[in-house]
Short mmCIF file of C-alpha atoms in Angstrom, two decimals:
data_model
loop_
_atom_site.label_atom_id
_atom_site.label_comp_id
_atom_site.label_asym_id
_atom_site.label_seq_id
_atom_site.Cartn_x
_atom_site.Cartn_y
_atom_site.Cartn_z
CA UNK W 116 -12.27 -26.87 -36.99
CA UNK W 117 -8.62 -26.22 -35.14
CA UNK W 118 -7.15 -23.15 -33.96
CA UNK W 119 -5.08 -20.53 -35.93
CA UNK W 120 -1.29 -20.74 -35.71
CA UNK W 121 -1.66 -17.97 -32.84
CA UNK W 122 -5.02 -18.84 -31.28
CA UNK W 123 -5.81 -15.30 -31.29
CA UNK W 124 -8.11 -13.26 -33.21
CA UNK W 125 -5.10 -11.82 -35.28
CA UNK W 126 -5.20 -15.03 -37.08
CA UNK W 127 -7.50 -13.29 -39.08
CA UNK W 128 -5.07 -11.95 -41.70
CA UNK W 129 -4.67 -8.17 -41.56
CA UNK W 130 -6.16 -7.61 -38.44
CA UNK W 131 -3.89 -6.22 -35.08
CA UNK W 132 -4.42 -5.55 -31.36
CA UNK W 133 -2.90 -3.13 -29.16
CA UNK W 134 -2.86 -3.12 -25.13
CA UNK W 135 -2.12 -0.08 -23.13
CA UNK W 136 -2.48 -0.64 -19.18
CA UNK W 137 -1.97 1.62 -16.13
CA UNK W 138 -1.22 -0.13 -13.15
CA UNK W 139 -2.03 2.40 -10.55
CA UNK W 140 -5.54 3.03 -12.58
CA UNK W 141 -6.03 -0.41 -12.34
CA UNK W 142 -7.29 -0.44 -15.98
CA UNK W 143 -6.67 0.24 -19.64
CA UNK W 144 -7.42 0.07 -23.46
CA UNK W 145 -7.61 -2.52 -25.94
CA UNK W 146 -7.61 -1.61 -29.57
CA UNK W 147 -7.88 -3.85 -32.77
CA UNK W 148 -7.42 -2.22 -36.14
CA UNK W 149 -5.80 -3.06 -39.63
CA UNK W 150 -3.94 -1.50 -42.45
CA UNK W 151 -7.30 -0.47 -44.07
CA UNK W 152 -10.98 -0.32 -43.30
CA UNK W 153 -12.82 -3.20 -42.49
CA UNK W 154 -16.82 -4.44 -42.48
CA UNK W 155 -17.87 -3.78 -38.65
CA UNK W 156 -21.44 -4.45 -36.98
CA UNK W 157 -22.68 -5.17 -33.41
CA UNK W 158 -25.37 -6.65 -31.38
CA UNK W 159 -26.26 -5.31 -27.70
CA UNK W 160 -27.64 -8.38 -25.14
CA UNK W 161 -26.48 -6.74 -21.76
CA UNK W 162 -29.02 -4.17 -19.82
CA UNK W 163 -26.43 -0.90 -19.26
CA UNK W 164 -24.21 -0.71 -22.30
CA UNK W 165 -21.65 2.33 -23.00
CA UNK W 166 -20.86 2.71 -26.65
CA UNK W 167 -19.74 5.58 -29.05
CA UNK W 168 -20.25 5.48 -32.53
CA UNK W 169 -22.40 2.56 -32.52
CA UNK W 170 -25.23 3.62 -34.43
CA UNK W 171 -23.81 3.67 -38.03
CA UNK W 172 -22.86 0.03 -37.93
CA UNK W 173 -26.61 -0.55 -38.49
CA UNK W 174 -26.87 -2.23 -41.97
CA UNK W 175 -28.86 0.81 -43.32
CA UNK W 176 -26.00 3.19 -42.46
CA UNK W 177 -24.33 5.29 -44.74
CA UNK W 178 -20.75 4.58 -43.75
CA UNK W 179 -19.38 1.03 -44.82
CA UNK W 180 -16.37 0.50 -42.99
CA UNK W 181 -14.58 1.57 -40.00
CA UNK W 182 -10.72 2.26 -38.90
CA UNK W 183 -10.67 0.58 -35.67
CA UNK W 184 -12.35 -0.66 -32.50
CA UNK W 185 -11.92 0.08 -29.19
CA UNK W 186 -12.53 -1.80 -25.72
CA UNK W 187 -11.95 0.04 -22.48
CA UNK W 188 -12.40 0.08 -18.90
CA UNK W 189 -13.13 3.59 -17.19
CA UNK W 190 -16.89 3.37 -17.67
CA UNK W 191 -18.23 6.43 -19.46
CA UNK W 192 -14.91 8.23 -19.12
CA UNK W 193 -13.28 5.51 -21.24
CA UNK W 194 -15.14 6.14 -24.28
CA UNK W 195 -12.93 9.08 -24.69
CA UNK W 196 -10.06 6.36 -25.54
CA UNK W 197 -11.68 6.55 -28.95
CA UNK W 198 -10.73 10.27 -28.97
CA UNK W 199 -7.06 9.29 -28.93
CA UNK W 200 -7.34 6.67 -31.37
CA UNK W 201 -9.10 8.82 -33.76
CA UNK W 202 -6.54 11.77 -33.41
CA UNK W 203 -3.87 9.37 -34.08
CA UNK W 204 -5.32 7.89 -37.13
CA UNK W 205 -6.19 11.34 -38.53
CA UNK W 206 -2.46 11.99 -38.25
CA UNK W 207 -2.01 8.94 -40.44
CA UNK W 208 -4.51 10.10 -42.82
CA UNK W 209 -7.09 7.29 -42.20
CA UNK W 210 -10.67 8.00 -42.27
CA UNK W 211 -14.00 8.21 -43.78
CA UNK W 212 -13.80 10.76 -46.26
CA UNK W 213 -16.18 13.79 -46.31
CA UNK W 214 -15.51 16.75 -48.55
CA UNK W 215 -11.87 17.39 -47.93
CA UNK W 216 -11.49 15.63 -44.89
CA UNK W 217 -10.84 12.22 -43.55
CA UNK W 218 -12.86 11.26 -40.55
CA UNK W 219 -11.54 8.26 -38.88
CA UNK W 220 -14.28 6.07 -37.63
CA UNK W 221 -13.55 4.48 -34.19
CA UNK W 222 -16.77 2.84 -32.44
CA UNK W 223 -15.86 1.76 -29.06
CA UNK W 224 -17.47 -0.22 -26.03
CA UNK W 225 -16.73 0.40 -22.29
CA UNK W 226 -16.56 -1.43 -18.94
CA UNK W 227 -17.25 -0.75 -15.61
CA UNK W 228 -14.04 -0.78 -13.43
CA UNK W 229 -14.07 2.02 -11.32
CA UNK W 230 -14.55 0.21 -7.96
CA UNK W 231 -12.01 -2.40 -8.73
CA UNK W 232 -9.57 -0.74 -6.21
CA UNK W 233 -7.31 1.22 -8.20
CA UNK W 234 -6.28 5.07 -8.25
CA UNK W 235 -9.35 6.97 -9.84
CA UNK W 236 -8.79 10.39 -8.70
CA UNK W 237 -7.29 11.90 -12.22
CA UNK W 238 -7.45 15.47 -12.77
CA UNK W 239 -7.64 14.88 -16.16
CA UNK W 240 -9.22 11.97 -18.46
CA UNK W 241 -6.21 9.39 -19.05
CA UNK W 242 -8.13 7.38 -21.41
CA UNK W 243 -7.16 9.55 -24.58
CA UNK W 244 -3.60 9.06 -23.95
CA UNK W 245 -4.08 5.01 -23.54
CA UNK W 246 -6.14 4.68 -26.60
CA UNK W 247 -3.02 6.23 -28.75
CA UNK W 248 -0.87 4.33 -26.69
CA UNK W 249 -2.75 1.23 -27.57
CA UNK W 250 -3.29 1.84 -31.02
CA UNK W 251 1.06 2.61 -31.38
CA UNK W 252 1.03 -1.07 -29.64
CA UNK W 253 -1.43 -2.72 -32.20
CA UNK W 254 0.46 -6.48 -33.55
CA UNK W 255 -0.27 -9.74 -34.54
CA UNK W 256 1.01 -11.16 -31.34
CA UNK W 257 -0.41 -9.76 -28.35
CA UNK W 258 -0.72 -10.54 -24.46
CA UNK W 259 -3.77 -11.83 -22.36
CA UNK W 260 -4.69 -11.68 -19.07
CA UNK W 261 -4.27 -8.52 -16.79
CA UNK W 262 -3.76 -6.48 -19.72
CA UNK W 263 -5.38 -3.80 -21.57
CA UNK W 264 -9.23 -3.11 -21.15
CA UNK W 265 -9.09 -6.43 -18.75
CA UNK W 266 -6.45 -4.71 -16.50
CA UNK W 267 -8.64 -4.61 -13.33
CA UNK W 268 -11.42 -6.82 -14.72
CA UNK W 269 -13.16 -9.17 -12.47
CA UNK W 270 -16.03 -11.58 -12.63
CA UNK W 271 -18.07 -12.50 -9.64
CA UNK W 272 -15.56 -14.31 -7.90
CA UNK W 273 -12.21 -14.09 -9.65
CA UNK W 274 -10.42 -11.70 -11.67
CA UNK W 275 -11.17 -11.27 -15.30
CA UNK W 276 -9.28 -10.34 -17.99
CA UNK W 277 -8.59 -10.23 -21.98
CA UNK W 278 -8.79 -13.21 -23.57
CA UNK W 279 -8.76 -14.25 -27.57
CA UNK W 280 -8.94 -17.49 -29.47
CA UNK W 281 -9.37 -18.62 -33.11
CA UNK W 282 -10.72 -21.37 -35.29
CA UNK W 283 -9.95 -22.43 -39.11
CA UNK W 284 -12.68 -24.04 -40.85
CA UNK W 285 -12.40 -26.88 -43.54
CA UNK W 286 -13.21 -24.34 -46.28
CA UNK W 287 -10.05 -22.25 -44.87
CA UNK W 288 -12.29 -19.45 -43.44
CA UNK W 289 -10.64 -18.25 -40.26
CA UNK W 290 -12.70 -16.58 -37.02
CA UNK W 291 -11.40 -15.24 -33.96
CA UNK W 292 -12.95 -13.70 -31.00
CA UNK W 293 -11.15 -11.20 -28.53
CA UNK W 294 -13.02 -10.23 -25.08
CA UNK W 295 -12.51 -8.16 -21.95
CA UNK W 296 -14.70 -10.22 -19.64
CA UNK W 297 -15.86 -8.21 -16.49
CA UNK W 298 -18.98 -10.09 -15.69
CA UNK W 299 -21.36 -10.14 -13.01
CA UNK W 300 -21.73 -13.54 -13.28
CA UNK W 301 -18.86 -16.61 -12.99
CA UNK W 302 -16.52 -17.91 -15.64
CA UNK W 303 -16.26 -20.99 -13.38
CA UNK W 304 -18.38 -23.74 -12.00
CA UNK W 305 -19.00 -22.58 -8.85
CA UNK W 306 -16.43 -22.98 -5.80
CA UNK W 307 -14.70 -25.20 -8.48
CA UNK W 308 -11.23 -24.41 -10.89
CA UNK W 309 -13.60 -26.00 -13.86
CA UNK W 310 -14.53 -23.68 -16.86
CA UNK W 311 -18.37 -23.40 -17.77
CA UNK W 312 -16.72 -23.52 -21.26
CA UNK W 313 -14.72 -26.67 -21.01
CA UNK W 314 -16.33 -28.92 -23.04
CA UNK W 315 -15.15 -26.42 -26.29
CA UNK W 316 -11.29 -26.30 -24.74
CA UNK W 317 -9.01 -27.48 -27.21
CA UNK W 318 -5.69 -28.85 -25.78
CA UNK W 319 -5.08 -27.27 -22.61
CA UNK W 320 -5.80 -23.68 -23.64
CA UNK W 321 -7.17 -22.80 -20.45
CA UNK W 322 -6.21 -25.23 -18.00
CA UNK W 323 -6.88 -28.67 -19.28
CA UNK W 324 -9.72 -29.60 -17.16
CA UNK W 325 -12.12 -30.05 -19.74
CA UNK W 326 -16.06 -30.57 -18.92
CA UNK W 327 -15.65 -31.01 -14.95
CA UNK W 328 -18.95 -29.84 -14.33
CA UNK W 329 -19.43 -32.06 -11.08
CA UNK W 330 -15.51 -31.62 -9.87
CA UNK W 331 -15.49 -29.34 -6.56
CA UNK W 332 -11.67 -28.58 -6.31
CA UNK W 333 -12.36 -25.72 -3.51
CA UNK W 334 -13.68 -26.66 -0.04
CA UNK W 335 -15.60 -22.96 0.61
CA UNK W 336 -17.41 -20.78 -1.43
CA UNK W 337 -15.34 -17.98 -2.67
CA UNK W 338 -16.02 -14.12 -2.15
CA UNK W 339 -17.84 -12.32 -4.67
CA UNK W 340 -17.00 -8.84 -6.50
CA UNK W 341 -18.15 -5.77 -3.87
CA UNK W 342 -21.07 -3.44 -5.46
CA UNK W 343 -21.51 -5.67 -8.73
CA UNK W 344 -25.53 -5.56 -8.07
CA UNK W 345 -25.89 -2.08 -9.77
CA UNK W 346 -26.38 -0.98 -13.31
CA UNK W 347 -23.52 -0.70 -15.68
CA UNK W 348 -21.32 -2.21 -12.81
CA UNK W 349 -19.91 -4.91 -14.69
CA UNK W 350 -20.10 -5.70 -18.43
CA UNK W 351 -18.22 -8.45 -20.85
CA UNK W 352 -17.47 -6.55 -24.29
CA UNK W 353 -15.94 -8.81 -27.17
CA UNK W 354 -15.14 -8.58 -30.77
CA UNK W 355 -15.41 -11.75 -33.26
CA UNK W 356 -13.78 -11.37 -36.71
CA UNK W 357 -13.47 -13.42 -39.99
CA UNK W 358 -11.65 -13.08 -42.93
CA UNK W 359 -14.86 -13.86 -45.17
CA UNK W 360 -16.90 -11.55 -47.02
CA UNK W 361 -19.45 -10.55 -45.49
CA UNK W 362 -21.76 -7.63 -45.68
CA UNK W 363 -22.70 -5.33 -42.60
CA UNK W 364 -25.91 -7.56 -42.02
CA UNK W 365 -24.08 -10.51 -42.35
CA UNK W 366 -21.47 -9.12 -39.61
CA UNK W 367 -24.26 -8.14 -37.54
CA UNK W 368 -25.53 -11.96 -37.64
CA UNK W 369 -22.52 -12.88 -37.00
CA UNK W 370 -22.54 -11.17 -33.70
CA UNK W 371 -25.95 -12.06 -32.57
CA UNK W 372 -24.86 -15.74 -32.65
CA UNK W 373 -21.57 -15.30 -31.15
CA UNK W 374 -23.57 -13.75 -27.95
CA UNK W 375 -24.43 -17.53 -27.46
CA UNK W 376 -20.62 -17.88 -26.73
CA UNK W 377 -21.03 -15.67 -23.58
CA UNK W 378 -23.77 -17.63 -22.39
CA UNK W 379 -22.02 -20.67 -22.36
CA UNK W 380 -18.72 -19.41 -20.83
CA UNK W 381 -20.78 -16.98 -18.34
CA UNK W 382 -23.73 -17.35 -15.73
CA UNK W 383 -25.44 -15.65 -15.72
CA UNK W 384 -24.70 -13.64 -18.64
CA UNK W 385 -26.61 -10.51 -20.25
CA UNK W 386 -28.07 -9.24 -16.86
CA UNK W 387 -29.46 -5.89 -16.46
CA UNK W 388 -26.22 -5.15 -14.39
CA UNK W 389 -24.09 -5.88 -17.72
CA UNK W 390 -23.76 -3.77 -20.80
CA UNK W 391 -22.63 -7.26 -22.48
CA UNK W 392 -22.20 -6.56 -26.03
CA UNK W 393 -20.20 -7.79 -29.39
CA UNK W 394 -18.88 -6.51 -32.20
CA UNK W 395 -18.38 -8.38 -35.11
CA UNK W 396 -15.58 -7.60 -38.19
CA UNK W 397 -15.32 -8.85 -41.73
CA UNK W 398 -12.34 -8.17 -43.35
CA UNK W 399 -13.49 -9.33 -47.05
CA UNK W 400 -10.19 -11.10 -47.83
CA UNK W 401 -11.48 -14.62 -48.58
CA UNK W 402 -14.86 -15.06 -50.47
CA UNK W 403 -17.90 -16.58 -48.96
CA UNK W 404 -17.56 -20.26 -49.62
CA UNK W 405 -20.87 -22.30 -51.60
CA UNK W 406 -23.28 -22.98 -50.89
CA UNK W 407 -23.80 -19.56 -49.29
CA UNK W 408 -26.24 -20.41 -46.13
CA UNK W 409 -24.41 -23.11 -45.48
CA UNK W 410 -21.36 -21.51 -44.79
CA UNK W 411 -22.69 -18.48 -43.10
CA UNK W 412 -24.03 -20.74 -40.30
CA UNK W 413 -20.40 -22.39 -39.99
CA UNK W 414 -18.85 -19.19 -39.50
CA UNK W 415 -21.52 -18.01 -37.03
CA UNK W 416 -21.47 -20.70 -34.75
CA UNK W 417 -17.33 -21.36 -34.75
CA UNK W 418 -17.95 -16.98 -33.65
CA UNK W 419 -19.93 -18.08 -30.70
CA UNK W 420 -17.19 -21.42 -30.19
CA UNK W 421 -14.15 -18.85 -30.48
CA UNK W 422 -15.94 -16.22 -28.03
CA UNK W 423 -16.77 -18.71 -25.32
CA UNK W 424 -12.91 -20.19 -25.51
CA UNK W 425 -11.72 -16.64 -25.53
CA UNK W 426 -13.60 -15.82 -22.14
CA UNK W 427 -12.37 -18.83 -20.52
CA UNK W 428 -8.84 -17.74 -21.77
CA UNK W 429 -9.48 -14.21 -20.45
CA UNK W 430 -10.00 -15.39 -16.72
CA UNK W 431 -7.27 -18.35 -16.87
CA UNK W 432 -4.73 -15.75 -17.96
CA UNK W 433 -5.02 -13.21 -15.28
CA UNK W 434 -2.63 -12.74 -12.95
CA UNK W 435 -1.91 -11.67 -9.53
CA UNK W 436 -1.44 -7.78 -8.89
CA UNK W 437 -1.09 -5.36 -6.02
CA UNK W 438 -4.54 -4.07 -4.93
CA UNK W 439 -6.52 -6.99 -6.32
CA UNK W 440 -10.15 -7.17 -4.69
CA UNK W 441 -10.34 -10.97 -6.02
CA UNK W 442 -8.00 -13.67 -6.20
CA UNK W 443 -6.82 -14.85 -9.76
CA UNK W 444 -7.74 -18.49 -11.37
CA UNK W 445 -3.87 -19.31 -10.98
CA UNK W 446 -4.06 -18.67 -7.18
CA UNK W 447 -6.78 -21.44 -6.57
CA UNK W 448 -5.50 -24.64 -4.95
CA UNK W 449 -6.19 -27.68 -7.40
CA UNK W 450 -7.90 -30.19 -5.97
#
């Protein structure tokens, strides 16, 4: 397995990602979309999720495909980002046909960044406009780190962010991951610069340190995120995608296995204080290789690996900003 040409989820042909950030708010929105609808599913492991229109993703529900997925900051306020995206898609004529109407299907998930030092004294909810701006920004090449839904995200001891990664299997199937990391846990080994996902690193995509579990580069333990021990105060939200032809049940299985990627890259993961969840997307552009069961297993494993690498890339790419409550990885002294 090797990364795709961008090492982004958009190596899955047809997918586009847009980001919108508000520096004063220290929050933002990330949107994944495509030129046409796509299969999507969901798996939730955290104890405090925040979602919109996710029940319809179950395999036995009527709606077969969605038009976009939204990852947003802002806790419950951030769910309004999906309204902005849906409004813009409706103008484009996109959506599920229901009689004379077209209804854009835009599932969303949020993370908690209301206590990250940003100005949250808005008079009207800003996330609708941020959702529209993120959709308008959707493209194949996009930035990582302190952007979009990862703008003000934090791990336990370092700033989090937005991350992405991809893999291409020998069969030609492409898998990608996109994640906004705002975890109760840590993405690095305690008091070190080494990433928990270091054994999965390809090249120097997140610093080139490799699996250095025993190497302590920082003399003193780092300060921890304030106010983290509360329901919904954290959350890592992600998307894994493939160009393979999976139905909703197959996509859901991919999301379930991809959760192992979070557990490989964040410690602890899936806590009661997190709302950890993973969407799965299948564009269906490539026929599932034979034999089907072995091909699906390879895709699911690659999804977990991509998601773990994307988590590390998110933390690695975070950059200092005014008002940050925690340091960024790039500010840590090398040993």
